[in-house]
PDB file of C-alpha atoms in Angstrom:
ATOM      1  CA  UNK R   1     117.600 121.858 104.180  1.00  0.00           C
ATOM      2  CA  UNK R   2     116.899 124.014 101.387  1.00  0.00           C
ATOM      3  CA  UNK R   3     115.111 121.250  99.335  1.00  0.00           C
ATOM      4  CA  UNK R   4     113.031 120.491 102.533  1.00  0.00           C
ATOM      5  CA  UNK R   5     112.045 124.111 102.849  1.00  0.00           C
ATOM      6  CA  UNK R   6     111.086 124.420  99.127  1.00  0.00           C
ATOM      7  CA  UNK R   7     109.110 121.302  99.406  1.00  0.00           C
ATOM      8  CA  UNK R   8     107.350 122.671 102.554  1.00  0.00           C
ATOM      9  CA  UNK R   9     106.567 125.843 100.764  1.00  0.00           C
ATOM     10  CA  UNK R  10     104.852 123.986  97.833  1.00  0.00           C
ATOM     11  CA  UNK R  11     102.966 121.421 100.085  1.00  0.00           C
ATOM     12  CA  UNK R  12     101.894 123.316 102.967  1.00  0.00           C
ATOM     13  CA  UNK R  13     100.224 126.604 103.930  1.00  0.00           C
ATOM     14  CA  UNK R  14     103.098 127.277 106.217  1.00  0.00           C
ATOM     15  CA  UNK R  15     104.327 130.821 105.526  1.00  0.00           C
ATOM     16  CA  UNK R  16     107.792 130.053 104.084  1.00  0.00           C
ATOM     17  CA  UNK R  17     109.179 132.007 101.216  1.00  0.00           C
ATOM     18  CA  UNK R  18     112.391 130.900  99.716  1.00  0.00           C
ATOM     19  CA  UNK R  19     114.067 133.495  97.389  1.00  0.00           C
ATOM     20  CA  UNK R  20     115.694 132.837  94.056  1.00  0.00           C
ATOM     21  CA  UNK R  21     114.471 129.281  93.518  1.00  0.00           C
ATOM     22  CA  UNK R  22     115.736 127.852  90.371  1.00  0.00           C
ATOM     23  CA  UNK R  23     113.970 125.492  88.128  1.00  0.00           C
ATOM     24  CA  UNK R  24     116.488 122.694  89.014  1.00  0.00           C
ATOM     25  CA  UNK R  25     115.710 123.347  92.826  1.00  0.00           C
ATOM     26  CA  UNK R  26     112.081 122.705  92.243  1.00  0.00           C
ATOM     27  CA  UNK R  27     112.653 119.176  90.811  1.00  0.00           C
ATOM     28  CA  UNK R  28     115.286 118.243  93.416  1.00  0.00           C
ATOM     29  CA  UNK R  29     112.908 119.144  96.141  1.00  0.00           C
ATOM     30  CA  UNK R  30     110.929 116.012  95.449  1.00  0.00           C
ATOM     31  CA  UNK R  31     113.399 114.011  97.479  1.00  0.00           C
ATOM     32  CA  UNK R  32     112.049 115.700 100.464  1.00  0.00           C
ATOM     33  CA  UNK R  33     108.283 115.366  99.547  1.00  0.00           C
ATOM     34  CA  UNK R  34     107.965 112.183 101.745  1.00  0.00           C
ATOM     35  CA  UNK R  35     109.671 113.776 104.683  1.00  0.00           C
ATOM     36  CA  UNK R  36     107.337 116.753 104.567  1.00  0.00           C
ATOM     37  CA  UNK R  37     104.538 114.225 104.395  1.00  0.00           C
ATOM     38  CA  UNK R  38     105.809 112.628 107.589  1.00  0.00           C
ATOM     39  CA  UNK R  39     105.815 116.055 109.186  1.00  0.00           C
ATOM     40  CA  UNK R  40     102.195 116.815 107.983  1.00  0.00           C
ATOM     41  CA  UNK R  41     101.173 113.386 109.188  1.00  0.00           C
ATOM     42  CA  UNK R  42     102.787 114.018 112.605  1.00  0.00           C
ATOM     43  CA  UNK R  43     100.830 117.198 112.805  1.00  0.00           C
ATOM     44  CA  UNK R  44      97.519 115.266 112.179  1.00  0.00           C
ATOM     45  CA  UNK R  45      98.598 112.667 114.542  1.00  0.00           C
ATOM     46  CA  UNK R  46      99.066 115.203 117.276  1.00  0.00           C
ATOM     47  CA  UNK R  47      95.704 116.552 116.379  1.00  0.00           C
ATOM     48  CA  UNK R  48      94.167 113.111 117.059  1.00  0.00           C
ATOM     49  CA  UNK R  49      95.797 113.196 120.447  1.00  0.00           C
ATOM     50  CA  UNK R  50      94.071 116.707 121.176  1.00  0.00           C
ATOM     51  CA  UNK R  51      90.687 115.483 120.012  1.00  0.00           C
ATOM     52  CA  UNK R  52      90.977 112.110 121.681  1.00  0.00           C
ATOM     53  CA  UNK R  53      88.019 112.534 124.248  1.00  0.00           C
ATOM     54  CA  UNK R  54      85.538 113.096 121.254  1.00  0.00           C
ATOM     55  CA  UNK R  55      83.662 110.343 119.277  1.00  0.00           C
ATOM     56  CA  UNK R  56      85.676 108.510 116.398  1.00  0.00           C
ATOM     57  CA  UNK R  57      83.587 109.978 113.710  1.00  0.00           C
ATOM     58  CA  UNK R  58      84.075 113.579 114.946  1.00  0.00           C
ATOM     59  CA  UNK R  59      87.877 112.989 115.304  1.00  0.00           C
ATOM     60  CA  UNK R  60      88.017 111.685 111.645  1.00  0.00           C
ATOM     61  CA  UNK R  61      86.199 114.952 110.271  1.00  0.00           C
ATOM     62  CA  UNK R  62      88.307 117.297 112.523  1.00  0.00           C
ATOM     63  CA  UNK R  63      91.643 115.450 111.393  1.00  0.00           C
ATOM     64  CA  UNK R  64      90.528 115.973 107.654  1.00  0.00           C
ATOM     65  CA  UNK R  65      89.710 119.779 108.345  1.00  0.00           C
ATOM     66  CA  UNK R  66      93.220 120.148 109.961  1.00  0.00           C
ATOM     67  CA  UNK R  67      94.817 118.446 106.878  1.00  0.00           C
ATOM     68  CA  UNK R  68      92.922 120.996 104.616  1.00  0.00           C
ATOM     69  CA  UNK R  69      93.945 124.077 106.765  1.00  0.00           C
ATOM     70  CA  UNK R  70      97.735 122.686 106.727  1.00  0.00           C
ATOM     71  CA  UNK R  71      97.953 122.106 102.981  1.00  0.00           C
ATOM     72  CA  UNK R  72      95.439 124.644 101.398  1.00  0.00           C
ATOM     73  CA  UNK R  73      93.528 121.661  99.991  1.00  0.00           C
ATOM     74  CA  UNK R  74      95.733 121.981  96.898  1.00  0.00           C
ATOM     75  CA  UNK R  75      95.623 118.183  96.120  1.00  0.00           C
ATOM     76  CA  UNK R  76      91.883 117.937  96.551  1.00  0.00           C
ATOM     77  CA  UNK R  77      91.576 120.697  94.020  1.00  0.00           C
ATOM     78  CA  UNK R  78      93.708 118.853  91.583  1.00  0.00           C
ATOM     79  CA  UNK R  79      91.435 115.640  92.251  1.00  0.00           C
ATOM     80  CA  UNK R  80      88.390 117.612  91.623  1.00  0.00           C
ATOM     81  CA  UNK R  81      89.780 118.990  88.364  1.00  0.00           C
ATOM     82  CA  UNK R  82      90.820 115.358  87.276  1.00  0.00           C
ATOM     83  CA  UNK R  83      87.276 114.123  87.929  1.00  0.00           C
ATOM     84  CA  UNK R  84      85.827 116.869  85.747  1.00  0.00           C
ATOM     85  CA  UNK R  85      88.451 116.343  83.035  1.00  0.00           C
ATOM     86  CA  UNK R  86      88.583 112.489  82.786  1.00  0.00           C
ATOM     87  CA  UNK R  87      84.981 111.759  83.033  1.00  0.00           C
ATOM     88  CA  UNK R  88      83.690 110.453  79.677  1.00  0.00           C
ATOM     89  CA  UNK R  89      85.592 109.514  76.548  1.00  0.00           C
ATOM     90  CA  UNK R  90      87.099 112.990  75.941  1.00  0.00           C
ATOM     91  CA  UNK R  91      90.085 113.590  73.674  1.00  0.00           C
ATOM     92  CA  UNK R  92      93.336 114.948  75.236  1.00  0.00           C
ATOM     93  CA  UNK R  93      92.825 118.477  74.296  1.00  0.00           C
ATOM     94  CA  UNK R  94      89.398 118.654  75.934  1.00  0.00           C
ATOM     95  CA  UNK R  95      90.398 116.962  79.089  1.00  0.00           C
ATOM     96  CA  UNK R  96      93.443 119.579  79.418  1.00  0.00           C
ATOM     97  CA  UNK R  97      90.919 122.541  78.697  1.00  0.00           C
ATOM     98  CA  UNK R  98      88.351 121.257  81.389  1.00  0.00           C
ATOM     99  CA  UNK R  99      91.085 120.858  83.934  1.00  0.00           C
ATOM    100  CA  UNK R 100      92.407 124.230  83.470  1.00  0.00           C
ATOM    101  CA  UNK R 101      89.129 125.846  83.784  1.00  0.00           C
ATOM    102  CA  UNK R 102      88.744 127.514  87.234  1.00  0.00           C
ATOM    103  CA  UNK R 103      85.155 126.440  87.790  1.00  0.00           C
ATOM    104  CA  UNK R 104      84.512 122.902  89.365  1.00  0.00           C
ATOM    105  CA  UNK R 105      81.952 120.835  87.616  1.00  0.00           C
ATOM    106  CA  UNK R 106      79.472 118.214  88.890  1.00  0.00           C
ATOM    107  CA  UNK R 107      81.746 115.243  88.619  1.00  0.00           C
ATOM    108  CA  UNK R 108      84.601 117.282  90.529  1.00  0.00           C
ATOM    109  CA  UNK R 109      82.145 117.866  93.338  1.00  0.00           C
ATOM    110  CA  UNK R 110      80.818 114.312  93.431  1.00  0.00           C
ATOM    111  CA  UNK R 111      84.383 112.969  93.353  1.00  0.00           C
ATOM    112  CA  UNK R 112      85.459 115.066  96.206  1.00  0.00           C
ATOM    113  CA  UNK R 113      82.404 114.231  98.273  1.00  0.00           C
ATOM    114  CA  UNK R 114      83.004 110.477  97.595  1.00  0.00           C
ATOM    115  CA  UNK R 115      86.738 110.808  98.419  1.00  0.00           C
ATOM    116  CA  UNK R 116      86.072 112.684 101.785  1.00  0.00           C
ATOM    117  CA  UNK R 117      83.308 110.396 102.769  1.00  0.00           C
ATOM    118  CA  UNK R 118      85.570 107.331 102.030  1.00  0.00           C
ATOM    119  CA  UNK R 119      88.335 108.780 103.941  1.00  0.00           C
ATOM    120  CA  UNK R 120      86.250 109.677 107.002  1.00  0.00           C
ATOM    121  CA  UNK R 121      84.752 105.837 106.801  1.00  0.00           C
ATOM    122  CA  UNK R 122      88.293 104.581 106.957  1.00  0.00           C
ATOM    123  CA  UNK R 123      89.595 106.788 109.668  1.00  0.00           C
ATOM    124  CA  UNK R 124      86.605 105.996 111.695  1.00  0.00           C
ATOM    125  CA  UNK R 125      87.074 102.254 111.375  1.00  0.00           C
ATOM    126  CA  UNK R 126      90.839 102.432 112.428  1.00  0.00           C
ATOM    127  CA  UNK R 127      91.263 101.971 116.404  1.00  0.00           C
ATOM    128  CA  UNK R 128      92.526 105.132 117.932  1.00  0.00           C
ATOM    129  CA  UNK R 129      95.732 103.541 119.135  1.00  0.00           C
ATOM    130  CA  UNK R 130      96.541 102.852 115.453  1.00  0.00           C
ATOM    131  CA  UNK R 131      95.386 105.972 113.977  1.00  0.00           C
ATOM    132  CA  UNK R 132      98.801 107.747 115.082  1.00  0.00           C
ATOM    133  CA  UNK R 133     100.981 105.812 112.931  1.00  0.00           C
ATOM    134  CA  UNK R 134      98.235 105.222 110.139  1.00  0.00           C
ATOM    135  CA  UNK R 135      98.176 109.143 109.517  1.00  0.00           C
ATOM    136  CA  UNK R 136     101.743 109.470 109.240  1.00  0.00           C
ATOM    137  CA  UNK R 137     101.984 106.681 106.513  1.00  0.00           C
ATOM    138  CA  UNK R 138      98.803 107.872 104.889  1.00  0.00           C
ATOM    139  CA  UNK R 139     100.309 111.350 104.226  1.00  0.00           C
ATOM    140  CA  UNK R 140     103.935 110.136 103.700  1.00  0.00           C
ATOM    141  CA  UNK R 141     102.659 107.533 100.954  1.00  0.00           C
ATOM    142  CA  UNK R 142     100.899 110.349  99.240  1.00  0.00           C
ATOM    143  CA  UNK R 143     103.640 112.640  98.848  1.00  0.00           C
ATOM    144  CA  UNK R 144     105.948 109.647  97.833  1.00  0.00           C
ATOM    145  CA  UNK R 145     103.300 108.999  94.972  1.00  0.00           C
ATOM    146  CA  UNK R 146     103.857 112.496  93.708  1.00  0.00           C
ATOM    147  CA  UNK R 147     107.404 111.756  93.329  1.00  0.00           C
ATOM    148  CA  UNK R 148     106.982 108.421  91.577  1.00  0.00           C
ATOM    149  CA  UNK R 149     104.293 110.373  89.130  1.00  0.00           C
ATOM    150  CA  UNK R 150     106.821 113.104  88.335  1.00  0.00           C
ATOM    151  CA  UNK R 151     109.721 110.787  87.936  1.00  0.00           C
ATOM    152  CA  UNK R 152     108.301 108.307  85.474  1.00  0.00           C
ATOM    153  CA  UNK R 153     106.321 110.893  83.401  1.00  0.00           C
ATOM    154  CA  UNK R 154     106.532 113.784  80.912  1.00  0.00           C
ATOM    155  CA  UNK R 155     104.574 117.011  81.113  1.00  0.00           C
ATOM    156  CA  UNK R 156     101.307 116.938  79.258  1.00  0.00           C
ATOM    157  CA  UNK R 157     101.119 120.734  78.685  1.00  0.00           C
ATOM    158  CA  UNK R 158     103.681 123.140  77.051  1.00  0.00           C
ATOM    159  CA  UNK R 159     103.693 125.279  80.267  1.00  0.00           C
ATOM    160  CA  UNK R 160     102.267 125.123  83.831  1.00  0.00           C
ATOM    161  CA  UNK R 161     103.355 125.081  87.614  1.00  0.00           C
ATOM    162  CA  UNK R 162     104.136 121.458  87.896  1.00  0.00           C
ATOM    163  CA  UNK R 163     106.400 121.400  84.529  1.00  0.00           C
ATOM    164  CA  UNK R 164     109.678 121.887  86.621  1.00  0.00           C
ATOM    165  CA  UNK R 165     108.830 119.078  88.999  1.00  0.00           C
ATOM    166  CA  UNK R 166     108.638 116.661  86.178  1.00  0.00           C
ATOM    167  CA  UNK R 167     111.456 118.129  83.988  1.00  0.00           C
ATOM    168  CA  UNK R 168     114.064 118.039  86.882  1.00  0.00           C
ATOM    169  CA  UNK R 169     113.130 114.869  88.595  1.00  0.00           C
ATOM    170  CA  UNK R 170     114.760 111.390  87.933  1.00  0.00           C
ATOM    171  CA  UNK R 171     115.940 108.188  89.445  1.00  0.00           C
ATOM    172  CA  UNK R 172     117.764 109.905  92.161  1.00  0.00           C
ATOM    173  CA  UNK R 173     115.000 111.676  93.794  1.00  0.00           C
ATOM    174  CA  UNK R 174     112.813 108.648  93.301  1.00  0.00           C
ATOM    175  CA  UNK R 175     115.343 106.355  94.940  1.00  0.00           C
ATOM    176  CA  UNK R 176     115.826 108.546  97.863  1.00  0.00           C
ATOM    177  CA  UNK R 177     112.085 109.283  98.373  1.00  0.00           C
ATOM    178  CA  UNK R 178     111.418 105.405  98.178  1.00  0.00           C
ATOM    179  CA  UNK R 179     114.170 104.641 100.726  1.00  0.00           C
ATOM    180  CA  UNK R 180     112.745 106.974 103.141  1.00  0.00           C
ATOM    181  CA  UNK R 181     109.111 105.894 102.755  1.00  0.00           C
ATOM    182  CA  UNK R 182     109.920 102.266 102.649  1.00  0.00           C
ATOM    183  CA  UNK R 183     111.932 102.743 106.042  1.00  0.00           C
ATOM    184  CA  UNK R 184     109.049 104.377 107.555  1.00  0.00           C
ATOM    185  CA  UNK R 185     106.608 101.538 106.633  1.00  0.00           C
ATOM    186  CA  UNK R 186     108.966  99.105 107.987  1.00  0.00           C
ATOM    187  CA  UNK R 187     109.641 101.021 111.238  1.00  0.00           C
ATOM    188  CA  UNK R 188     105.855 101.281 111.954  1.00  0.00           C
ATOM    189  CA  UNK R 189     104.373  98.105 110.507  1.00  0.00           C
ATOM    190  CA  UNK R 190     107.245  95.693 110.037  1.00  0.00           C
ATOM    191  CA  UNK R 191     106.721  93.098 107.571  1.00  0.00           C
ATOM    192  CA  UNK R 192     103.001  94.148 107.162  1.00  0.00           C
ATOM    193  CA  UNK R 193     104.262  97.444 106.158  1.00  0.00           C
ATOM    194  CA  UNK R 194     106.465  95.926 103.249  1.00  0.00           C
ATOM    195  CA  UNK R 195     103.434  94.066 101.886  1.00  0.00           C
ATOM    196  CA  UNK R 196     101.260  97.056 102.293  1.00  0.00           C
ATOM    197  CA  UNK R 197     103.745  99.429 100.470  1.00  0.00           C
ATOM    198  CA  UNK R 198     104.220  96.864  97.622  1.00  0.00           C
ATOM    199  CA  UNK R 199     100.494  96.422  96.883  1.00  0.00           C
ATOM    200  CA  UNK R 200      99.682 100.189  97.105  1.00  0.00           C
ATOM    201  CA  UNK R 201     102.624 101.131  95.017  1.00  0.00           C
ATOM    202  CA  UNK R 202     101.462  98.718  92.271  1.00  0.00           C
ATOM    203  CA  UNK R 203      97.979 100.181  92.239  1.00  0.00           C
ATOM    204  CA  UNK R 204      99.439 103.604  92.106  1.00  0.00           C
ATOM    205  CA  UNK R 205     101.643 102.756  89.392  1.00  0.00           C
ATOM    206  CA  UNK R 206      98.623 101.442  87.399  1.00  0.00           C
ATOM    207  CA  UNK R 207      96.661 104.474  88.131  1.00  0.00           C
ATOM    208  CA  UNK R 208      99.444 106.869  87.004  1.00  0.00           C
ATOM    209  CA  UNK R 209      99.850 104.784  83.524  1.00  0.00           C
ATOM    210  CA  UNK R 210      96.093 105.264  83.055  1.00  0.00           C
ATOM    211  CA  UNK R 211      96.286 109.137  83.545  1.00  0.00           C
ATOM    212  CA  UNK R 212      99.360 109.143  81.204  1.00  0.00           C
ATOM    213  CA  UNK R 213      97.516 107.148  78.532  1.00  0.00           C
ATOM    214  CA  UNK R 214      94.713 109.480  78.577  1.00  0.00           C
ATOM    215  CA  UNK R 215      96.647 112.868  78.214  1.00  0.00           C
ATOM    216  CA  UNK R 216     100.146 111.531  77.155  1.00  0.00           C
ATOM    217  CA  UNK R 217     101.864 112.853  80.425  1.00  0.00           C
ATOM    218  CA  UNK R 218     100.906 114.336  83.915  1.00  0.00           C
ATOM    219  CA  UNK R 219      99.903 117.685  84.960  1.00  0.00           C
ATOM    220  CA  UNK R 220      99.703 119.395  88.326  1.00  0.00           C
ATOM    221  CA  UNK R 221      96.120 118.158  88.627  1.00  0.00           C
ATOM    222  CA  UNK R 222      96.634 114.837  88.029  1.00  0.00           C
ATOM    223  CA  UNK R 223      99.688 114.704  90.351  1.00  0.00           C
ATOM    224  CA  UNK R 224      97.284 116.047  93.003  1.00  0.00           C
ATOM    225  CA  UNK R 225      94.859 113.409  92.169  1.00  0.00           C
ATOM    226  CA  UNK R 226      97.452 110.781  92.482  1.00  0.00           C
ATOM    227  CA  UNK R 227      98.225 112.146  95.892  1.00  0.00           C
ATOM    228  CA  UNK R 228      94.584 111.883  96.888  1.00  0.00           C
ATOM    229  CA  UNK R 229      94.074 108.000  95.690  1.00  0.00           C
ATOM    230  CA  UNK R 230      97.353 107.153  97.304  1.00  0.00           C
ATOM    231  CA  UNK R 231      96.232 108.485 100.620  1.00  0.00           C
ATOM    232  CA  UNK R 232      93.001 106.434 100.482  1.00  0.00           C
ATOM    233  CA  UNK R 233      95.046 103.329  99.556  1.00  0.00           C
TER     234      UNK R 233
END
């Protein structure tokens, strides 16, 4: 329960304050990331029910607004910074410097616009009856991808907020998170869910390796970017 609350504190805007969180607790909370993702996805699915009388395009936009309010757009921020940093053939040091800059550049704005537009297009194309399960899987898989990114990477900086997620995560956290995520895919989609999980996981693994190759590891921003790409997948 403590790991779930710590994960909830990091991944959402829900006012939870866990006292005396140790460095090891931060890494171990990764096991609950997909569970928190399923919880967020359920909230979005419920919002679809509330918005159901509206046109599909309006529903898609409102669902994204709800997701931004619930999460505080933390992963969108990381995606924007990653777009700014990774655009062009920059060396590692320059990429890390740009991503740490509090200002958002042109590529960050363009990247977020394209990402949100693609999400809206995809959500609009999904029949309303299927949207409930799709949202749950979308958010769950995004949070699982963060567990994968942390478990197979080193930290690209000397210090930073995401350091302890990477330092204290490993095979155990990844196995537990994978078991839960895969079980959810099978429960909601059956054999198709298994295929979807395998294909999407392969793409995410390649994306993570591309990020690692550019900066010799992962940062909080690239972990957030991984989440956003995984949600689209």
